Amino acid sequence: MSPASGSVARPAASAENETISLSDAEALLHRALVSHGVRDESALSVAKALVAAEAEGQAGHGFSRLADYIAQARSGKVKADAVPKLISKEPGAILVDAGNGFAYPALDLAIAHGIAAAKNSGCASISVTRSHHCGALSVQVQKIAEAGCVGIMVANAPAAIAPWGAKVPVFGTNPIAFAVPRLGAEPLVIDLSLSRVARGKVMHAKKSGTTIPHGWALDKDGVPTTDPEAALEGTMVPIGEAKGTALALMVEILAATFTGAQSSREASSFFSAEGPPPGTGQFLLALRPHDIDAFRARLERLISVIDVLDGARLPGERRKAALAAARAHGLQVPKHYLDQARALASDNG
């Protein structure tokens, strides 16, 4: 397995891409959002989350989301001036109402209280309700791991996966993420969608005018398709077949039923500016190890077993390499997304 440290190669340049620093990218997206009525604090939180997702290679949760977010803020589908509200901070149980605003500022508030509760009592459940698209879950659980806790997160999304054997979508792609603090290294972060790929990648393909690989999705008749538009009208293929849909049900119960959020079937699209707010939910756990030093040492012993296996790759290594490259050399962003962001930043609605 490749070592986590070492020199970072500059990404290959492309005539269709443009390089921008992380700080300049955050400032640009922040200006674009504020220019269209998004509350300043929320705009900064959204900008940081989108850039973080782009930096770790999750383009479907990065710059490609900006125009959709702004269109939804302007239509009122996302409440641009929403201020997340702490509903409950009972020992070990945090509940935040996003107020049908953006998910990111609500998650900032919830995670801050959740970490404090876990540090005090050892464990905290963290719920966010009446929320919106929450992007790359890895970005959120890493915050918990950096605070010395184990972080777990699930989120529901508009219906895109059918129960096994059916054709009608009931579950979202309902991602799961996990992060743990390491000894002398960045946290181990695992982030996966319960569809074979995140639905945002299909939307990214549609916007880019490209096809999608066979095996990602089915059309509305349940037939495999490489057409992203047909895929968005149909269903996503789950990981692990029936096991994937069982996991999607578990996530649905935690992220929607437990938090009081809209179910995936009730949630409106994250991509369209029409319709009511999606009102989806996120659920997280923050767990403080009893002895953090012993935990980290045991974790490193486990990782060392994987590390010496020929051909083995620790989950999240590509993400770490992408982050290192972005920090060292800036982001390689499709030029049309940067041009779009600049136009939105100079447009006062």
GROMACS .gro file of C-alpha atoms in nm:
model
  349
    1MET     CA    1   0.000   0.000   0.000
    2SER     CA    2   0.124   0.350  -0.078
    3PRO     CA    3   0.244   0.551   0.220
    4ALA     CA    4   0.017   0.831   0.338
    5SER     CA    5   0.300   1.081   0.345
    6GLY     CA    6   0.542   1.197   0.079
    7SER     CA    7   0.552   1.437  -0.210
    8VAL     CA    8   0.227   1.535  -0.375
    9ALA     CA    9   0.206   1.532  -0.751
   10ARG     CA   10   0.044   1.828  -0.923
   11PRO     CA   11  -0.278   1.724  -1.101
   12ALA     CA   12  -0.253   1.713  -1.479
   13ALA     CA   13  -0.357   2.042  -1.634
   14SER     CA   14  -0.644   2.055  -1.879
   15ALA     CA   15  -0.757   2.317  -2.126
   16GLU     CA   16  -1.107   2.269  -1.984
   17ASN     CA   17  -0.995   2.325  -1.623
   18GLU     CA   18  -0.871   2.626  -1.435
   19THR     CA   19  -0.665   2.632  -1.116
   20ILE     CA   20  -0.792   2.825  -0.815
   21SER     CA   21  -0.665   2.827  -0.458
   22LEU     CA   22  -0.885   2.693  -0.180
   23SER     CA   23  -0.916   3.035  -0.017
   24ASP     CA   24  -1.004   3.207  -0.345
   25ALA     CA   25  -1.258   2.934  -0.421
   26GLU     CA   26  -1.427   2.980  -0.084
   27ALA     CA   27  -1.434   3.359  -0.129
   28LEU     CA   28  -1.583   3.328  -0.478
   29LEU     CA   29  -1.861   3.093  -0.373
   30HIS     CA   30  -1.931   3.303  -0.065
   31ARG     CA   31  -1.974   3.615  -0.280
   32ALA     CA   32  -2.200   3.433  -0.523
   33LEU     CA   33  -2.429   3.310  -0.246
   34VAL     CA   34  -2.445   3.643  -0.062
   35SER     CA   35  -2.518   3.820  -0.391
   36HIS     CA   36  -2.838   3.619  -0.413
   37GLY     CA   37  -2.967   3.682  -0.064
   38VAL     CA   38  -2.811   3.401   0.138
   39ARG     CA   39  -2.735   3.501   0.496
   40ASP     CA   40  -2.364   3.577   0.532
   41GLU     CA   41  -2.288   3.313   0.796
   42SER     CA   42  -2.479   3.048   0.603
   43ALA     CA   43  -2.309   3.147   0.277
   44LEU     CA   44  -1.966   3.104   0.437
   45SER     CA   45  -2.060   2.761   0.574
   46VAL     CA   46  -2.194   2.647   0.236
   47ALA     CA   47  -1.889   2.780   0.051
   48LYS     CA   48  -1.647   2.600   0.283
   49ALA     CA   49  -1.838   2.271   0.248
   50LEU     CA   50  -1.855   2.288  -0.132
   51VAL     CA   51  -1.485   2.367  -0.163
   52ALA     CA   52  -1.395   2.091   0.083
   53ALA     CA   53  -1.594   1.841  -0.123
   54GLU     CA   54  -1.432   1.961  -0.446
   55ALA     CA   55  -1.087   1.936  -0.285
   56GLU     CA   56  -1.134   1.573  -0.189
   57GLY     CA   57  -1.244   1.480  -0.539
   58GLN     CA   58  -1.621   1.475  -0.489
   59ALA     CA   59  -1.708   1.702  -0.781
   60GLY     CA   60  -2.076   1.610  -0.759
   61HIS     CA   61  -2.089   1.789  -0.422
   62GLY     CA   62  -1.868   2.083  -0.515
   63PHE     CA   63  -1.888   2.369  -0.765
   64SER     CA   64  -2.150   2.183  -0.967
   65ARG     CA   65  -2.403   2.246  -0.687
   66LEU     CA   66  -2.371   2.625  -0.675
   67ALA     CA   67  -2.620   2.722  -0.945
   68ASP     CA   68  -2.880   2.478  -0.810
   69TYR     CA   69  -2.836   2.610  -0.457
   70ILE     CA   70  -2.875   2.971  -0.570
   71ALA     CA   71  -3.180   2.890  -0.784
   72GLN     CA   72  -3.340   2.723  -0.483
   73ALA     CA   73  -3.252   3.012  -0.254
   74ARG     CA   74  -3.409   3.257  -0.501
   75SER     CA   75  -3.726   3.048  -0.540
   76GLY     CA   76  -3.765   3.000  -0.165
   77LYS     CA   77  -3.720   2.624  -0.179
   78VAL     CA   78  -3.423   2.687   0.049
   79LYS     CA   79  -3.481   2.960   0.306
   80ALA     CA   80  -3.189   3.191   0.233
   81ASP     CA   81  -3.221   3.375   0.566
   82ALA     CA   82  -3.284   3.068   0.784
   83VAL     CA   83  -3.098   3.057   1.116
   84PRO     CA   84  -3.055   2.704   1.251
   85LYS     CA   85  -3.207   2.659   1.596
   86LEU     CA   86  -3.090   2.436   1.878
   87ILE     CA   87  -3.408   2.259   1.991
   88SER     CA   88  -3.257   2.023   2.245
   89LYS     CA   89  -2.919   1.974   2.409
   90GLU     CA   90  -3.017   1.715   2.664
   91PRO     CA   91  -2.714   1.521   2.789
   92GLY     CA   92  -2.619   1.301   2.498
   93ALA     CA   93  -2.904   1.410   2.269
   94ILE     CA   94  -2.868   1.709   2.037
   95LEU     CA   95  -3.147   1.824   1.803
   96VAL     CA   96  -3.112   2.113   1.559
   97ASP     CA   97  -3.385   2.250   1.331
   98ALA     CA   98  -3.232   2.372   1.004
   99GLY     CA   99  -3.549   2.573   0.940
  100ASN     CA  100  -3.559   2.456   0.576
  101GLY     CA  101  -3.235   2.641   0.518
  102PHE     CA  102  -2.903   2.498   0.404
  103ALA     CA  103  -2.780   2.189   0.586
  104TYR     CA  104  -2.425   2.309   0.644
  105PRO     CA  105  -2.479   2.583   0.906
  106ALA     CA  106  -2.721   2.352   1.090
  107LEU     CA  107  -2.457   2.078   1.089
  108ASP     CA  108  -2.195   2.325   1.215
  109LEU     CA  109  -2.416   2.406   1.513
  110ALA     CA  110  -2.519   2.047   1.579
  111ILE     CA  111  -2.167   1.903   1.556
  112ALA     CA  112  -2.021   2.168   1.786
  113HIS     CA  113  -2.276   2.082   2.055
  114GLY     CA  114  -2.244   1.710   1.985
  115ILE     CA  115  -1.868   1.710   2.031
  116ALA     CA  116  -1.902   1.899   2.359
  117ALA     CA  117  -2.166   1.651   2.480
  118ALA     CA  118  -1.954   1.350   2.380
  119LYS     CA  119  -1.648   1.492   2.553
  120ASN     CA  120  -1.856   1.531   2.868
  121SER     CA  121  -2.056   1.207   2.871
  122GLY     CA  122  -1.876   0.980   2.625
  123CYS     CA  123  -2.151   0.964   2.365
  124ALA     CA  124  -2.388   1.200   2.185
  125SER     CA  125  -2.660   1.146   1.929
  126ILE     CA  126  -2.689   1.442   1.694
  127SER     CA  127  -3.004   1.502   1.489
  128VAL     CA  128  -3.073   1.765   1.224
  129THR     CA  129  -3.427   1.803   1.092
  130ARG     CA  130  -3.600   2.013   0.821
  131SER     CA  131  -3.270   2.017   0.638
  132HIS     CA  132  -3.140   2.006   0.281
  133HIS     CA  133  -2.865   1.845   0.072
  134CYS     CA  134  -2.564   1.790   0.300
  135GLY     CA  135  -2.299   1.716   0.038
  136ALA     CA  136  -1.995   1.509   0.126
  137LEU     CA  137  -2.056   1.346   0.464
  138SER     CA  138  -1.681   1.290   0.495
  139VAL     CA  139  -1.638   1.665   0.551
  140GLN     CA  140  -1.865   1.649   0.856
  141VAL     CA  141  -1.741   1.332   1.026
  142GLN     CA  142  -1.380   1.447   0.990
  143LYS     CA  143  -1.463   1.737   1.225
  144ILE     CA  144  -1.567   1.487   1.491
  145ALA     CA  145  -1.253   1.276   1.447
  146GLU     CA  146  -1.031   1.583   1.461
  147ALA     CA  147  -1.185   1.652   1.803
  148GLY     CA  148  -1.069   1.310   1.924
  149CYS     CA  149  -1.397   1.125   1.887
  150VAL     CA  150  -1.532   0.856   1.657
  151GLY     CA  151  -1.784   1.005   1.416
  152ILE     CA  152  -2.066   0.828   1.233
  153MET     CA  153  -2.316   1.002   1.004
  154VAL     CA  154  -2.612   0.902   0.791
  155ALA     CA  155  -2.846   1.116   0.579
  156ASN     CA  156  -3.156   1.058   0.374
  157ALA     CA  157  -3.216   1.206   0.031
  158PRO     CA  158  -3.500   1.223  -0.223
  159ALA     CA  159  -3.615   0.876  -0.330
  160ALA     CA  160  -3.379   0.719  -0.584
  161ILE     CA  161  -3.343   0.350  -0.486
  162ALA     CA  162  -3.622   0.096  -0.511
  163PRO     CA  163  -3.667  -0.179  -0.250
  164TRP     CA  164  -3.501  -0.494  -0.380
  165GLY     CA  165  -3.721  -0.653  -0.645
  166ALA     CA  166  -3.931  -0.340  -0.702
  167LYS     CA  167  -3.911  -0.057  -0.958
  168VAL     CA  168  -4.054   0.233  -0.757
  169PRO     CA  169  -3.796   0.437  -0.561
  170VAL     CA  170  -3.858   0.455  -0.187
  171PHE     CA  171  -3.513   0.523  -0.040
  172GLY     CA  172  -3.262   0.792  -0.120
  173THR     CA  173  -2.901   0.713  -0.198
  174ASN     CA  174  -2.881   0.749   0.182
  175PRO     CA  175  -2.505   0.777   0.241
  176ILE     CA  176  -2.306   0.657   0.541
  177ALA     CA  177  -1.978   0.805   0.669
  178PHE     CA  178  -1.737   0.712   0.946
  179ALA     CA  179  -1.423   0.877   1.083
  180VAL     CA  180  -1.175   0.793   1.357
  181PRO     CA  181  -0.876   0.982   1.500
  182ARG     CA  182  -0.534   0.835   1.422
  183LEU     CA  183  -0.193   0.856   1.584
  184GLY     CA  184   0.032   1.100   1.401
  185ALA     CA  185  -0.186   1.106   1.089
  186GLU     CA  186  -0.504   1.262   0.958
  187PRO     CA  187  -0.824   1.081   1.058
  188LEU     CA  188  -0.929   0.766   0.879
  189VAL     CA  189  -1.244   0.867   0.690
  190ILE     CA  190  -1.486   0.636   0.509
  191ASP     CA  191  -1.773   0.782   0.305
  192LEU     CA  192  -2.000   0.576   0.085
  193SER     CA  193  -2.332   0.606  -0.091
  194LEU     CA  194  -2.572   0.312  -0.075
  195SER     CA  195  -2.614   0.338  -0.449
  196ARG     CA  196  -2.317   0.218  -0.652
  197VAL     CA  197  -2.229   0.584  -0.700
  198ALA     CA  198  -2.365   0.905  -0.556
  199ARG     CA  199  -2.659   1.047  -0.753
  200GLY     CA  200  -2.469   1.376  -0.776
  201LYS     CA  201  -2.228   1.205  -1.016
  202VAL     CA  202  -2.518   1.130  -1.250
  203MET     CA  203  -2.632   1.493  -1.236
  204HIS     CA  204  -2.273   1.602  -1.297
  205ALA     CA  205  -2.265   1.380  -1.608
  206LYS     CA  206  -2.591   1.531  -1.731
  207LYS     CA  207  -2.459   1.885  -1.686
  208SER     CA  208  -2.133   1.789  -1.855
  209GLY     CA  209  -2.310   1.624  -2.149
  210THR     CA  210  -2.148   1.284  -2.090
  211THR     CA  211  -2.285   0.933  -2.048
  212ILE     CA  212  -2.259   0.728  -1.730
  213PRO     CA  213  -2.103   0.383  -1.699
  214HIS     CA  214  -2.318   0.074  -1.734
  215GLY     CA  215  -2.431  -0.057  -1.396
  216TRP     CA  216  -2.487   0.276  -1.223
  217ALA     CA  217  -2.858   0.317  -1.282
  218LEU     CA  218  -3.184   0.187  -1.428
  219ASP     CA  219  -3.442   0.381  -1.629
  220LYS     CA  220  -3.804   0.416  -1.516
  221ASP     CA  221  -3.883   0.073  -1.663
  222GLY     CA  222  -3.606  -0.094  -1.466
  223VAL     CA  223  -3.375  -0.133  -1.766
  224PRO     CA  224  -3.001  -0.057  -1.727
  225THR     CA  225  -2.909   0.278  -1.887
  226THR     CA  226  -2.603   0.490  -1.964
  227ASP     CA  227  -2.815   0.802  -2.027
  228PRO     CA  228  -2.791   1.028  -1.720
  229GLU     CA  229  -3.131   1.189  -1.790
  230ALA     CA  230  -3.301   0.848  -1.807
  231ALA     CA  231  -3.113   0.751  -1.490
  232LEU     CA  232  -3.243   1.055  -1.303
  233GLU     CA  233  -3.597   0.962  -1.406
  234GLY     CA  234  -3.541   0.602  -1.298
  235THR     CA  235  -3.359   0.448  -1.003
  236MET     CA  236  -3.003   0.404  -0.884
  237VAL     CA  237  -2.855   0.055  -0.852
  238PRO     CA  238  -2.784  -0.024  -0.484
  239ILE     CA  239  -2.455  -0.159  -0.359
  240GLY     CA  240  -2.473  -0.522  -0.253
  241GLU     CA  241  -2.814  -0.579  -0.413
  242ALA     CA  242  -3.068  -0.667  -0.138
  243LYS     CA  243  -2.814  -0.589   0.136
  244GLY     CA  244  -2.780  -0.236   0.003
  245THR     CA  245  -3.152  -0.172   0.023
  246ALA     CA  246  -3.158  -0.312   0.379
  247LEU     CA  247  -2.889  -0.061   0.474
  248ALA     CA  248  -3.085   0.215   0.297
  249LEU     CA  249  -3.386   0.129   0.515
  250MET     CA  250  -3.171   0.152   0.828
  251VAL     CA  251  -3.045   0.495   0.722
  252GLU     CA  252  -3.399   0.608   0.640
  253ILE     CA  253  -3.516   0.519   0.990
  254LEU     CA  254  -3.229   0.702   1.160
  255ALA     CA  255  -3.207   1.009   0.934
  256ALA     CA  256  -3.578   1.068   0.873
  257THR     CA  257  -3.799   0.874   1.116
  258PHE     CA  258  -3.580   0.934   1.422
  259THR     CA  259  -3.507   1.301   1.348
  260GLY     CA  260  -3.865   1.385   1.246
  261ALA     CA  261  -3.756   1.487   0.897
  262GLN     CA  262  -3.931   1.420   0.568
  263SER     CA  263  -3.899   1.066   0.437
  264SER     CA  264  -3.717   1.013   0.109
  265ARG     CA  265  -4.051   0.961  -0.069
  266GLU     CA  266  -4.181   1.292   0.070
  267ALA     CA  267  -3.865   1.492  -0.003
  268SER     CA  268  -3.855   1.713  -0.311
  269SER     CA  269  -3.559   1.717  -0.549
  270PHE     CA  270  -3.221   1.857  -0.443
  271PHE     CA  271  -3.161   1.963  -0.805
  272SER     CA  272  -3.478   2.153  -0.897
  273ALA     CA  273  -3.583   2.500  -0.780
  274GLU     CA  274  -3.949   2.404  -0.800
  275GLY     CA  275  -4.157   2.255  -0.521
  276PRO     CA  276  -4.150   2.274  -0.143
  277PRO     CA  277  -3.835   2.243   0.071
  278PRO     CA  278  -3.695   1.887   0.079
  279GLY     CA  279  -3.699   1.881   0.460
  280THR     CA  280  -3.460   1.586   0.482
  281GLY     CA  281  -3.260   1.485   0.789
  282GLN     CA  282  -2.917   1.395   0.912
  283PHE     CA  283  -2.820   1.179   1.208
  284LEU     CA  284  -2.475   1.157   1.363
  285LEU     CA  285  -2.305   0.988   1.656
  286ALA     CA  286  -2.001   1.124   1.837
  287LEU     CA  287  -1.824   0.867   2.056
  288ARG     CA  288  -1.536   0.952   2.289
  289PRO     CA  289  -1.295   0.663   2.345
  290HIS     CA  290  -1.242   0.588   2.715
  291ASP     CA  291  -0.865   0.602   2.661
  292ILE     CA  292  -0.784   0.794   2.342
  293ASP     CA  293  -0.415   0.704   2.344
  294ALA     CA  294  -0.485   0.332   2.380
  295PHE     CA  295  -0.753   0.355   2.111
  296ARG     CA  296  -0.519   0.520   1.865
  297ALA     CA  297  -0.242   0.269   1.936
  298ARG     CA  298  -0.477  -0.026   1.878
  299LEU     CA  299  -0.607   0.135   1.559
  300GLU     CA  300  -0.253   0.177   1.425
  301ARG     CA  301  -0.183  -0.190   1.487
  302LEU     CA  302  -0.491  -0.280   1.283
  303ILE     CA  303  -0.397  -0.042   1.004
  304SER     CA  304  -0.043  -0.181   0.996
  305VAL     CA  305  -0.183  -0.526   0.922
  306ILE     CA  306  -0.368  -0.389   0.619
  307ASP     CA  307  -0.074  -0.173   0.514
  308VAL     CA  308   0.164  -0.464   0.453
  309LEU     CA  309  -0.078  -0.668   0.243
  310ASP     CA  310   0.016  -0.672  -0.123
  311GLY     CA  311  -0.244  -0.479  -0.325
  312ALA     CA  312  -0.441  -0.358  -0.024
  313ARG     CA  313  -0.559   0.000  -0.007
  314LEU     CA  314  -0.691   0.166   0.305
  315PRO     CA  315  -1.029   0.335   0.249
  316GLY     CA  316  -0.997   0.709   0.199
  317GLU     CA  317  -0.642   0.709   0.060
  318ARG     CA  318  -0.749   0.860  -0.273
  319ARG     CA  319  -0.941   1.126  -0.084
  320LYS     CA  320  -0.634   1.210   0.125
  321ALA     CA  321  -0.416   1.233  -0.186
  322ALA     CA  322  -0.668   1.463  -0.356
  323LEU     CA  323  -0.682   1.687  -0.048
  324ALA     CA  324  -0.303   1.706  -0.027
  325ALA     CA  325  -0.279   1.800  -0.394
  326ALA     CA  326  -0.550   2.065  -0.360
  327ARG     CA  327  -0.380   2.219  -0.056
  328ALA     CA  328  -0.044   2.223  -0.229
  329HIS     CA  329  -0.144   2.328  -0.579
  330GLY     CA  330  -0.503   2.453  -0.569
  331LEU     CA  331  -0.817   2.308  -0.721
  332GLN     CA  332  -0.853   2.198  -1.082
  333VAL     CA  333  -1.212   2.309  -1.153
  334PRO     CA  334  -1.394   2.285  -1.487
  335LYS     CA  335  -1.370   2.634  -1.636
  336HIS     CA  336  -1.743   2.656  -1.710
  337TYR     CA  337  -1.820   2.613  -1.338
  338LEU     CA  338  -1.578   2.890  -1.244
  339ASP     CA  339  -1.718   3.119  -1.514
  340GLN     CA  340  -2.067   3.044  -1.385
  341ALA     CA  341  -1.966   3.119  -1.026
  342ARG     CA  342  -1.807   3.451  -1.128
  343ALA     CA  343  -2.118   3.550  -1.320
  344LEU     CA  344  -2.336   3.466  -1.021
  345ALA     CA  345  -2.104   3.657  -0.787
  346SER     CA  346  -2.136   3.972  -1.000
  347ASP     CA  347  -2.512   3.936  -1.039
  348ASN     CA  348  -2.719   4.093  -0.764
  349GLY     CA  349  -3.025   3.887  -0.853
   0.00000   0.00000   0.00000
